[in-house]
Amino acid sequence: MSSSSQAMLNQGLFEEQEMPTQMGFFAFPANLSCPAPLGCHQSLKAFSIESADAPSAANLTETLLSSATTAKHRDDSASDFGGPQLLSLQRSSANFWAWGEVNECLGSKKIGVDDHLGVSAMKMKRIKARRKVREPRFCFKTMSDVDVLDDGYKWRKYGQKVVKNTQHPRSYYRCTQDNCRVKKRVERLAEDPRMVITTYEGRHVHSPSHDLEDSQAPSQLNNFFW
DNA sequence: CGTATTTGACCGGCGC
DNA sequence: GCGCCGGTCAAATACG
């Protein structure tokens, strides 16, 4: 975990009092606009998160924020806001939304190992169970015209599915970087189609693509996680 | 022509 | 065991 992420945590980025466990939310200041092609013209409103991987969400938030702020600062040098000040929290019960599926997938379910299973079968089951539990996963709820938010990484779509009780299809993306198994799902909220829910799964083993283009120091590459 | 996206098929988990 | 459902694969198609 980077020290800045820890700082963000200490500042109370992740608040859970009004949410079930594993849930937290925050809001960008109303005047923060994300740069094109982000299309995130409103506020990033909420996320749910696997508690053990809060730093991941913090780092992604950092990425999104820095992407938004650096782009803004390139255009206008007057710094209305910057860095940690962006994270002024706004609390609103209106931000609450159900995210049972994510919580369910986060390993809250007990996975029993049957006594009669063979050793290999048990191993398989354990590996699968462990994988399911360990994959850090969290989601952002964003008001946006476009489905895919520019988080600095390059994604390839590998599937689309209409899920039950929703009128909007869910899209599945994988990070295009070799050896990086990070995935994300993007869908629109049934109740409010203006809201996009982006769910990230896994950790990047590399820095964002535009950082690579900027020839970032190799030592930073290995340490970067969101 | 290489790469990205689309989309129907397939698979595994889960509840009944 | 069966059916439902979410997630993934991969062939076909679109696009630059």
PDB file of C-alpha atoms (C1' of nucleotides) in Angstrom:
ATOM      1  CA  MET A   1       0.000   0.000   0.000  1.00  0.00           C
ATOM      2  CA  SER A   2       1.323   3.398  -0.874  1.00  0.00           C
ATOM      3  CA  SER A   3       1.657   5.939   1.868  1.00  0.00           C
ATOM      4  CA  SER A   4      -0.691   8.275   0.060  1.00  0.00           C
ATOM      5  CA  SER A   5      -3.346   5.593  -0.026  1.00  0.00           C
ATOM      6  CA  GLN A   6      -2.903   5.109   3.655  1.00  0.00           C
ATOM      7  CA  ALA A   7      -3.249   8.841   4.075  1.00  0.00           C
ATOM      8  CA  MET A   8      -6.486   8.760   2.141  1.00  0.00           C
ATOM      9  CA  LEU A   9      -7.730   6.012   4.369  1.00  0.00           C
ATOM     10  CA  ASN A  10      -6.779   7.996   7.408  1.00  0.00           C
ATOM     11  CA  GLN A  11      -8.685  10.933   6.038  1.00  0.00           C
ATOM     12  CA  GLY A  12     -11.779   8.828   6.120  1.00  0.00           C
ATOM     13  CA  LEU A  13     -12.170   8.069   2.463  1.00  0.00           C
ATOM     14  CA  PHE A  14     -13.863   4.824   3.299  1.00  0.00           C
ATOM     15  CA  GLU A  15     -16.859   5.352   5.437  1.00  0.00           C
ATOM     16  CA  GLU A  16     -19.031   2.475   6.329  1.00  0.00           C
ATOM     17  CA  GLN A  17     -21.399   3.749   8.966  1.00  0.00           C
ATOM     18  CA  GLU A  18     -24.298   4.208   6.583  1.00  0.00           C
ATOM     19  CA  MET A  19     -23.512   1.185   4.509  1.00  0.00           C
ATOM     20  CA  PRO A  20     -23.543  -2.513   5.175  1.00  0.00           C
ATOM     21  CA  THR A  21     -20.117  -3.986   5.785  1.00  0.00           C
ATOM     22  CA  GLN A  22     -17.880  -3.884   2.722  1.00  0.00           C
ATOM     23  CA  MET A  23     -19.704  -0.837   1.494  1.00  0.00           C
ATOM     24  CA  GLY A  24     -18.482   2.710   1.464  1.00  0.00           C
ATOM     25  CA  PHE A  25     -19.024   5.800  -0.597  1.00  0.00           C
ATOM     26  CA  PHE A  26     -17.777   9.233  -1.284  1.00  0.00           C
ATOM     27  CA  ALA A  27     -18.460  11.999  -3.713  1.00  0.00           C
ATOM     28  CA  PHE A  28     -16.360  14.295  -5.773  1.00  0.00           C
ATOM     29  CA  PRO A  29     -16.918  17.995  -5.351  1.00  0.00           C
ATOM     30  CA  ALA A  30     -19.748  19.095  -7.575  1.00  0.00           C
ATOM     31  CA  ASN A  31     -17.458  21.317  -9.656  1.00  0.00           C
ATOM     32  CA  LEU A  32     -15.118  18.507 -10.587  1.00  0.00           C
ATOM     33  CA  SER A  33     -15.458  17.532 -14.190  1.00  0.00           C
ATOM     34  CA  CYS A  34     -13.605  14.616 -15.645  1.00  0.00           C
ATOM     35  CA  PRO A  35     -11.728  15.214 -18.861  1.00  0.00           C
ATOM     36  CA  ALA A  36     -12.841  13.960 -22.253  1.00  0.00           C
ATOM     37  CA  PRO A  37     -13.149  11.189 -23.251  1.00  0.00           C
ATOM     38  CA  LEU A  38     -14.072  10.288 -19.770  1.00  0.00           C
ATOM     39  CA  GLY A  39     -17.542  11.728 -20.068  1.00  0.00           C
ATOM     40  CA  CYS A  40     -17.836  11.590 -16.325  1.00  0.00           C
ATOM     41  CA  HIS A  41     -19.460  14.965 -16.145  1.00  0.00           C
ATOM     42  CA  GLN A  42     -21.006  14.467 -12.797  1.00  0.00           C
ATOM     43  CA  SER A  43     -19.757  13.116  -9.556  1.00  0.00           C
ATOM     44  CA  LEU A  44     -18.359   9.760  -8.845  1.00  0.00           C
ATOM     45  CA  LYS A  45     -20.783   8.768  -6.204  1.00  0.00           C
ATOM     46  CA  ALA A  46     -20.175   5.533  -4.547  1.00  0.00           C
ATOM     47  CA  PHE A  47     -18.346   2.279  -4.426  1.00  0.00           C
ATOM     48  CA  SER A  48     -18.565  -0.992  -2.683  1.00  0.00           C
ATOM     49  CA  ILE A  49     -15.407  -2.678  -1.692  1.00  0.00           C
ATOM     50  CA  GLU A  50     -13.863  -5.728  -0.222  1.00  0.00           C
ATOM     51  CA  SER A  51     -12.708  -4.361   3.059  1.00  0.00           C
ATOM     52  CA  ALA A  52      -9.328  -6.086   2.953  1.00  0.00           C
ATOM     53  CA  ASP A  53      -8.509  -4.325  -0.280  1.00  0.00           C
ATOM     54  CA  ALA A  54      -9.487  -0.814   0.517  1.00  0.00           C
ATOM     55  CA  PRO A  55      -6.062   0.375  -0.671  1.00  0.00           C
ATOM     56  CA  SER A  56      -6.863  -0.879  -4.125  1.00  0.00           C
ATOM     57  CA  ALA A  57      -9.899   1.321  -4.325  1.00  0.00           C
ATOM     58  CA  ALA A  58      -7.903   4.174  -2.889  1.00  0.00           C
ATOM     59  CA  ASN A  59      -5.298   3.796  -5.587  1.00  0.00           C
ATOM     60  CA  LEU A  60      -7.859   3.635  -8.339  1.00  0.00           C
ATOM     61  CA  THR A  61      -9.469   6.694  -6.919  1.00  0.00           C
ATOM     62  CA  GLU A  62      -6.070   8.319  -6.959  1.00  0.00           C
ATOM     63  CA  THR A  63      -5.683   7.387 -10.591  1.00  0.00           C
ATOM     64  CA  LEU A  64      -9.062   8.753 -11.562  1.00  0.00           C
ATOM     65  CA  LEU A  65      -8.545  11.883  -9.558  1.00  0.00           C
ATOM     66  CA  SER A  66      -5.056  12.549 -10.847  1.00  0.00           C
ATOM     67  CA  SER A  67      -6.219  11.880 -14.384  1.00  0.00           C
ATOM     68  CA  ALA A  68      -9.010  14.369 -13.885  1.00  0.00           C
ATOM     69  CA  THR A  69      -6.900  16.983 -12.145  1.00  0.00           C
ATOM     70  CA  THR A  70      -3.782  16.803 -14.298  1.00  0.00           C
ATOM     71  CA  ALA A  71      -5.888  17.128 -17.419  1.00  0.00           C
ATOM     72  CA  LYS A  72      -7.666  20.050 -15.875  1.00  0.00           C
ATOM     73  CA  HIS A  73      -4.427  21.698 -14.812  1.00  0.00           C
ATOM     74  CA  ARG A  74      -2.955  21.381 -18.265  1.00  0.00           C
ATOM     75  CA  ASP A  75      -5.752  23.535 -19.569  1.00  0.00           C
ATOM     76  CA  ASP A  76      -5.972  26.009 -16.795  1.00  0.00           C
ATOM     77  CA  SER A  77      -3.079  26.630 -14.465  1.00  0.00           C
ATOM     78  CA  ALA A  78      -5.244  28.100 -11.731  1.00  0.00           C
ATOM     79  CA  SER A  79      -5.512  25.291  -9.237  1.00  0.00           C
ATOM     80  CA  ASP A  80      -8.997  25.462  -7.834  1.00  0.00           C
ATOM     81  CA  PHE A  81      -8.412  22.125  -6.231  1.00  0.00           C
ATOM     82  CA  GLY A  82      -5.783  19.450  -6.122  1.00  0.00           C
ATOM     83  CA  GLY A  83      -4.593  16.310  -4.451  1.00  0.00           C
ATOM     84  CA  PRO A  84      -6.169  15.278  -1.190  1.00  0.00           C
ATOM     85  CA  GLN A  85      -8.470  18.282  -1.046  1.00  0.00           C
ATOM     86  CA  LEU A  86     -10.489  16.624  -3.774  1.00  0.00           C
ATOM     87  CA  LEU A  87     -11.547  14.029  -1.325  1.00  0.00           C
ATOM     88  CA  SER A  88     -13.783  16.241   0.694  1.00  0.00           C
ATOM     89  CA  LEU A  89     -16.487  13.880   1.692  1.00  0.00           C
ATOM     90  CA  GLN A  90     -20.135  14.333   1.083  1.00  0.00           C
ATOM     91  CA  ARG A  91     -22.479  12.001   2.800  1.00  0.00           C
ATOM     92  CA  SER A  92     -25.891  11.306   1.475  1.00  0.00           C
ATOM     93  CA  SER A  93     -28.297   8.520   2.079  1.00  0.00           C
ATOM     94  CA  ALA A  94     -29.364   8.942  -1.521  1.00  0.00           C
ATOM     95  CA  ASN A  95     -26.099   7.335  -2.500  1.00  0.00           C
ATOM     96  CA  PHE A  96     -27.067   4.042  -1.009  1.00  0.00           C
ATOM     97  CA  TRP A  97     -27.831   1.241  -3.385  1.00  0.00           C
ATOM     98  CA  ALA A  98     -28.079  -2.464  -3.079  1.00  0.00           C
ATOM     99  CA  TRP A  99     -25.079  -4.454  -4.185  1.00  0.00           C
ATOM    100  CA  GLY A 100     -25.916  -7.902  -2.993  1.00  0.00           C
ATOM    101  CA  GLU A 101     -24.190  -9.643  -5.828  1.00  0.00           C
ATOM    102  CA  VAL A 102     -20.826  -8.110  -5.162  1.00  0.00           C
ATOM    103  CA  ASN A 103     -21.030  -8.785  -1.460  1.00  0.00           C
ATOM    104  CA  GLU A 104     -22.029 -12.309  -2.271  1.00  0.00           C
ATOM    105  CA  CYS A 105     -19.036 -12.795  -4.517  1.00  0.00           C
ATOM    106  CA  LEU A 106     -16.655 -11.324  -1.995  1.00  0.00           C
ATOM    107  CA  GLY A 107     -16.517 -14.558  -0.093  1.00  0.00           C
ATOM    108  CA  SER A 108     -18.992 -13.782   2.621  1.00  0.00           C
ATOM    109  CA  LYS A 109     -20.493 -17.177   1.920  1.00  0.00           C
ATOM    110  CA  LYS A 110     -19.105 -20.088   3.823  1.00  0.00           C
ATOM    111  CA  ILE A 111     -17.604 -22.688   1.601  1.00  0.00           C
ATOM    112  CA  GLY A 112     -17.615 -26.086   3.207  1.00  0.00           C
ATOM    113  CA  VAL A 113     -15.290 -28.901   2.222  1.00  0.00           C
ATOM    114  CA  ASP A 114     -16.981 -32.223   2.062  1.00  0.00           C
ATOM    115  CA  ASP A 115     -15.298 -34.989   4.004  1.00  0.00           C
ATOM    116  CA  HIS A 116     -15.947 -37.548   1.315  1.00  0.00           C
ATOM    117  CA  LEU A 117     -14.135 -35.603  -1.379  1.00  0.00           C
ATOM    118  CA  GLY A 118     -10.864 -36.954  -2.661  1.00  0.00           C
ATOM    119  CA  VAL A 119      -7.696 -34.990  -1.945  1.00  0.00           C
ATOM    120  CA  SER A 120      -7.370 -33.582  -5.446  1.00  0.00           C
ATOM    121  CA  ALA A 121     -11.016 -32.632  -5.563  1.00  0.00           C
ATOM    122  CA  MET A 122     -10.633 -30.925  -2.233  1.00  0.00           C
ATOM    123  CA  LYS A 123      -7.589 -29.085  -3.496  1.00  0.00           C
ATOM    124  CA  MET A 124      -9.457 -27.982  -6.587  1.00  0.00           C
ATOM    125  CA  LYS A 125     -12.319 -26.780  -4.492  1.00  0.00           C
ATOM    126  CA  ARG A 126     -10.008 -24.960  -2.136  1.00  0.00           C
ATOM    127  CA  ILE A 127      -8.104 -23.345  -4.973  1.00  0.00           C
ATOM    128  CA  LYS A 128     -11.314 -22.207  -6.584  1.00  0.00           C
ATOM    129  CA  ALA A 129     -12.666 -20.988  -3.279  1.00  0.00           C
ATOM    130  CA  ARG A 130      -9.450 -19.182  -2.482  1.00  0.00           C
ATOM    131  CA  ARG A 131      -9.361 -17.560  -5.870  1.00  0.00           C
ATOM    132  CA  LYS A 132     -12.898 -16.379  -5.444  1.00  0.00           C
ATOM    133  CA  VAL A 133     -12.158 -14.919  -2.057  1.00  0.00           C
ATOM    134  CA  ARG A 134      -8.832 -13.377  -2.842  1.00  0.00           C
ATOM    135  CA  GLU A 135      -9.651 -11.484  -5.974  1.00  0.00           C
ATOM    136  CA  PRO A 136     -10.006  -7.915  -4.783  1.00  0.00           C
ATOM    137  CA  ARG A 137     -13.177  -6.493  -6.143  1.00  0.00           C
ATOM    138  CA  PHE A 138     -14.914  -3.222  -5.777  1.00  0.00           C
ATOM    139  CA  CYS A 139     -17.246  -1.065  -7.752  1.00  0.00           C
ATOM    140  CA  PHE A 140     -17.879   2.571  -8.544  1.00  0.00           C
ATOM    141  CA  LYS A 141     -21.190   4.139  -9.231  1.00  0.00           C
ATOM    142  CA  THR A 142     -20.767   7.007 -11.641  1.00  0.00           C
ATOM    143  CA  MET A 143     -23.084   9.382 -13.384  1.00  0.00           C
ATOM    144  CA  SER A 144     -21.838   9.347 -16.933  1.00  0.00           C
ATOM    145  CA  ASP A 145     -22.900   9.474 -20.562  1.00  0.00           C
ATOM    146  CA  VAL A 146     -20.298   6.941 -21.559  1.00  0.00           C
ATOM    147  CA  ASP A 147     -20.086   3.445 -20.166  1.00  0.00           C
ATOM    148  CA  VAL A 148     -16.333   3.012 -20.060  1.00  0.00           C
ATOM    149  CA  LEU A 149     -14.515   5.428 -17.795  1.00  0.00           C
ATOM    150  CA  ASP A 150     -10.915   6.311 -18.595  1.00  0.00           C
ATOM    151  CA  ASP A 151      -9.045   4.944 -15.598  1.00  0.00           C
ATOM    152  CA  GLY A 152      -5.690   5.009 -17.336  1.00  0.00           C
ATOM    153  CA  TYR A 153      -5.678   1.346 -18.293  1.00  0.00           C
ATOM    154  CA  LYS A 154      -6.412  -0.239 -21.623  1.00  0.00           C
ATOM    155  CA  TRP A 155      -9.315  -2.681 -21.734  1.00  0.00           C
ATOM    156  CA  ARG A 156     -10.573  -5.195 -24.242  1.00  0.00           C
ATOM    157  CA  LYS A 157     -14.191  -6.200 -24.254  1.00  0.00           C
ATOM    158  CA  TYR A 158     -14.669  -9.948 -24.134  1.00  0.00           C
ATOM    159  CA  GLY A 159     -18.340 -10.321 -23.485  1.00  0.00           C
ATOM    160  CA  GLN A 160     -21.714  -8.747 -23.020  1.00  0.00           C
ATOM    161  CA  LYS A 161     -24.677 -10.180 -21.232  1.00  0.00           C
ATOM    162  CA  VAL A 162     -28.183  -9.139 -20.384  1.00  0.00           C
ATOM    163  CA  VAL A 163     -28.595 -10.020 -16.747  1.00  0.00           C
ATOM    164  CA  LYS A 164     -31.885 -10.829 -15.125  1.00  0.00           C
ATOM    165  CA  ASN A 165     -34.136  -7.988 -14.002  1.00  0.00           C
ATOM    166  CA  THR A 166     -32.117  -5.370 -15.824  1.00  0.00           C
ATOM    167  CA  GLN A 167     -32.884  -3.694 -19.096  1.00  0.00           C
ATOM    168  CA  HIS A 168     -29.286  -2.750 -19.827  1.00  0.00           C
ATOM    169  CA  PRO A 169     -26.641  -5.283 -20.823  1.00  0.00           C
ATOM    170  CA  ARG A 170     -23.569  -5.832 -18.689  1.00  0.00           C
ATOM    171  CA  SER A 171     -20.245  -5.564 -20.482  1.00  0.00           C
ATOM    172  CA  TYR A 172     -17.137  -7.525 -19.536  1.00  0.00           C
ATOM    173  CA  TYR A 173     -13.643  -6.144 -20.049  1.00  0.00           C
ATOM    174  CA  ARG A 174     -10.150  -7.494 -19.496  1.00  0.00           C
ATOM    175  CA  CYS A 175      -6.943  -5.527 -19.149  1.00  0.00           C
ATOM    176  CA  THR A 176      -5.014  -5.775 -22.411  1.00  0.00           C
ATOM    177  CA  GLN A 177      -1.634  -5.872 -20.693  1.00  0.00           C
ATOM    178  CA  ASP A 178       0.144  -9.248 -20.870  1.00  0.00           C
ATOM    179  CA  ASN A 179       0.056 -11.199 -17.623  1.00  0.00           C
ATOM    180  CA  CYS A 180      -2.440  -8.782 -16.129  1.00  0.00           C
ATOM    181  CA  ARG A 181      -5.639 -10.560 -15.237  1.00  0.00           C
ATOM    182  CA  VAL A 182      -7.632  -7.588 -14.071  1.00  0.00           C
ATOM    183  CA  LYS A 183     -11.222  -7.535 -15.236  1.00  0.00           C
ATOM    184  CA  LYS A 184     -14.026  -5.083 -15.016  1.00  0.00           C
ATOM    185  CA  ARG A 185     -17.752  -5.156 -15.539  1.00  0.00           C
ATOM    186  CA  VAL A 186     -19.758  -2.199 -16.662  1.00  0.00           C
ATOM    187  CA  GLU A 187     -23.498  -1.856 -16.455  1.00  0.00           C
ATOM    188  CA  ARG A 188     -26.123   0.796 -16.105  1.00  0.00           C
ATOM    189  CA  LEU A 189     -28.405   1.042 -13.143  1.00  0.00           C
ATOM    190  CA  ALA A 190     -31.901  -0.170 -13.913  1.00  0.00           C
ATOM    191  CA  GLU A 191     -33.512   2.476 -11.700  1.00  0.00           C
ATOM    192  CA  ASP A 192     -31.387   5.282 -13.095  1.00  0.00           C
ATOM    193  CA  PRO A 193     -29.835   4.679 -16.533  1.00  0.00           C
ATOM    194  CA  ARG A 194     -27.677   7.768 -16.093  1.00  0.00           C
ATOM    195  CA  MET A 195     -25.690   5.885 -13.473  1.00  0.00           C
ATOM    196  CA  VAL A 196     -22.920   3.567 -14.566  1.00  0.00           C
ATOM    197  CA  ILE A 197     -21.680   0.866 -12.236  1.00  0.00           C
ATOM    198  CA  THR A 198     -18.122  -0.245 -12.859  1.00  0.00           C
ATOM    199  CA  THR A 199     -16.870  -3.267 -10.976  1.00  0.00           C
ATOM    200  CA  TYR A 200     -13.142  -3.971 -10.907  1.00  0.00           C
ATOM    201  CA  GLU A 201     -11.739  -7.388 -10.103  1.00  0.00           C
ATOM    202  CA  GLY A 202      -8.091  -8.094  -9.441  1.00  0.00           C
ATOM    203  CA  ARG A 203      -4.990  -5.984  -9.194  1.00  0.00           C
ATOM    204  CA  HIS A 204      -2.959  -4.543 -12.023  1.00  0.00           C
ATOM    205  CA  VAL A 205       0.656  -5.671 -12.090  1.00  0.00           C
ATOM    206  CA  HIS A 206       1.650  -2.614 -14.065  1.00  0.00           C
ATOM    207  CA  SER A 207       1.050   1.081 -14.191  1.00  0.00           C
ATOM    208  CA  PRO A 208      -1.600   2.783 -16.313  1.00  0.00           C
ATOM    209  CA  SER A 209      -0.866   2.780 -20.031  1.00  0.00           C
ATOM    210  CA  HIS A 210      -0.394   6.522 -20.350  1.00  0.00           C
ATOM    211  CA  ASP A 211       2.150   6.391 -17.549  1.00  0.00           C
ATOM    212  CA  LEU A 212       4.056   3.807 -19.479  1.00  0.00           C
ATOM    213  CA  GLU A 213       4.067   6.086 -22.455  1.00  0.00           C
ATOM    214  CA  ASP A 214       5.504   8.786 -20.231  1.00  0.00           C
ATOM    215  CA  SER A 215       8.398   6.393 -19.515  1.00  0.00           C
ATOM    216  CA  GLN A 216       7.811   5.969 -15.840  1.00  0.00           C
ATOM    217  CA  ALA A 217      10.621   4.796 -13.580  1.00  0.00           C
ATOM    218  CA  PRO A 218      10.750   0.973 -13.516  1.00  0.00           C
ATOM    219  CA  SER A 219      10.985   0.899  -9.738  1.00  0.00           C
ATOM    220  CA  GLN A 220       7.549   2.454  -9.550  1.00  0.00           C
ATOM    221  CA  LEU A 221       6.053  -0.080 -11.918  1.00  0.00           C
ATOM    222  CA  ASN A 222       6.408  -2.985  -9.560  1.00  0.00           C
ATOM    223  CA  ASN A 223       4.987  -1.125  -6.629  1.00  0.00           C
ATOM    224  CA  PHE A 224       1.962   0.289  -8.313  1.00  0.00           C
ATOM    225  CA  PHE A 225      -1.390  -1.089  -7.354  1.00  0.00           C
ATOM    226  CA  TRP A 226      -4.765   0.520  -7.253  1.00  0.00           C
TER     227      TRP A 226
ATOM    228  C1'  DC B   1      -4.729  -6.802 -42.940  1.00  0.00           C
ATOM    229  C1'  DG B   2      -4.348  -6.587 -38.075  1.00  0.00           C
ATOM    230  C1'  DT B   3      -6.984  -5.538 -34.137  1.00  0.00           C
ATOM    231  C1'  DA B   4     -11.170  -4.760 -31.530  1.00  0.00           C
ATOM    232  C1'  DT B   5     -15.981  -5.826 -30.863  1.00  0.00           C
ATOM    233  C1'  DT B   6     -20.102  -8.560 -31.193  1.00  0.00           C
ATOM    234  C1'  DT B   7     -22.782 -12.362 -30.052  1.00  0.00           C
ATOM    235  C1'  DG B   8     -24.370 -17.108 -29.638  1.00  0.00           C
ATOM    236  C1'  DA B   9     -22.600 -21.206 -27.464  1.00  0.00           C
ATOM    237  C1'  DC B  10     -20.783 -23.253 -23.679  1.00  0.00           C
ATOM    238  C1'  DC B  11     -19.545 -24.048 -18.792  1.00  0.00           C
ATOM    239  C1'  DG B  12     -19.812 -24.153 -13.834  1.00  0.00           C
ATOM    240  C1'  DG B  13     -22.160 -22.830  -9.589  1.00  0.00           C
ATOM    241  C1'  DC B  14     -26.223 -22.841  -7.151  1.00  0.00           C
ATOM    242  C1'  DG B  15     -30.993 -23.573  -5.642  1.00  0.00           C
ATOM    243  C1'  DC B  16     -34.865 -26.465  -5.825  1.00  0.00           C
TER     244       DC B  16
ATOM    245  C1'  DG C   1     -30.770 -34.335 -11.589  1.00  0.00           C
ATOM    246  C1'  DC C   2     -32.454 -30.352 -13.726  1.00  0.00           C
ATOM    247  C1'  DG C   3     -32.971 -25.713 -14.895  1.00  0.00           C
ATOM    248  C1'  DC C   4     -31.538 -21.039 -14.259  1.00  0.00           C
ATOM    249  C1'  DC C   5     -28.136 -17.666 -14.348  1.00  0.00           C
ATOM    250  C1'  DG C   6     -23.740 -15.191 -14.597  1.00  0.00           C
ATOM    251  C1'  DG C   7     -19.370 -15.387 -16.679  1.00  0.00           C
ATOM    252  C1'  DT C   8     -16.278 -16.710 -20.439  1.00  0.00           C
ATOM    253  C1'  DC C   9     -14.937 -18.385 -24.971  1.00  0.00           C
ATOM    254  C1'  DA C  10     -14.274 -18.001 -29.678  1.00  0.00           C
ATOM    255  C1'  DA C  11     -15.878 -17.549 -34.434  1.00  0.00           C
ATOM    256  C1'  DA C  12     -17.749 -14.053 -37.133  1.00  0.00           C
ATOM    257  C1'  DT C  13     -17.891  -9.434 -38.105  1.00  0.00           C
ATOM    258  C1'  DA C  14     -16.667  -4.540 -38.048  1.00  0.00           C
ATOM    259  C1'  DC C  15     -13.419  -1.078 -38.174  1.00  0.00           C
ATOM    260  C1'  DG C  16      -9.260   1.811 -38.943  1.00  0.00           C
TER     261       DG C  16
END
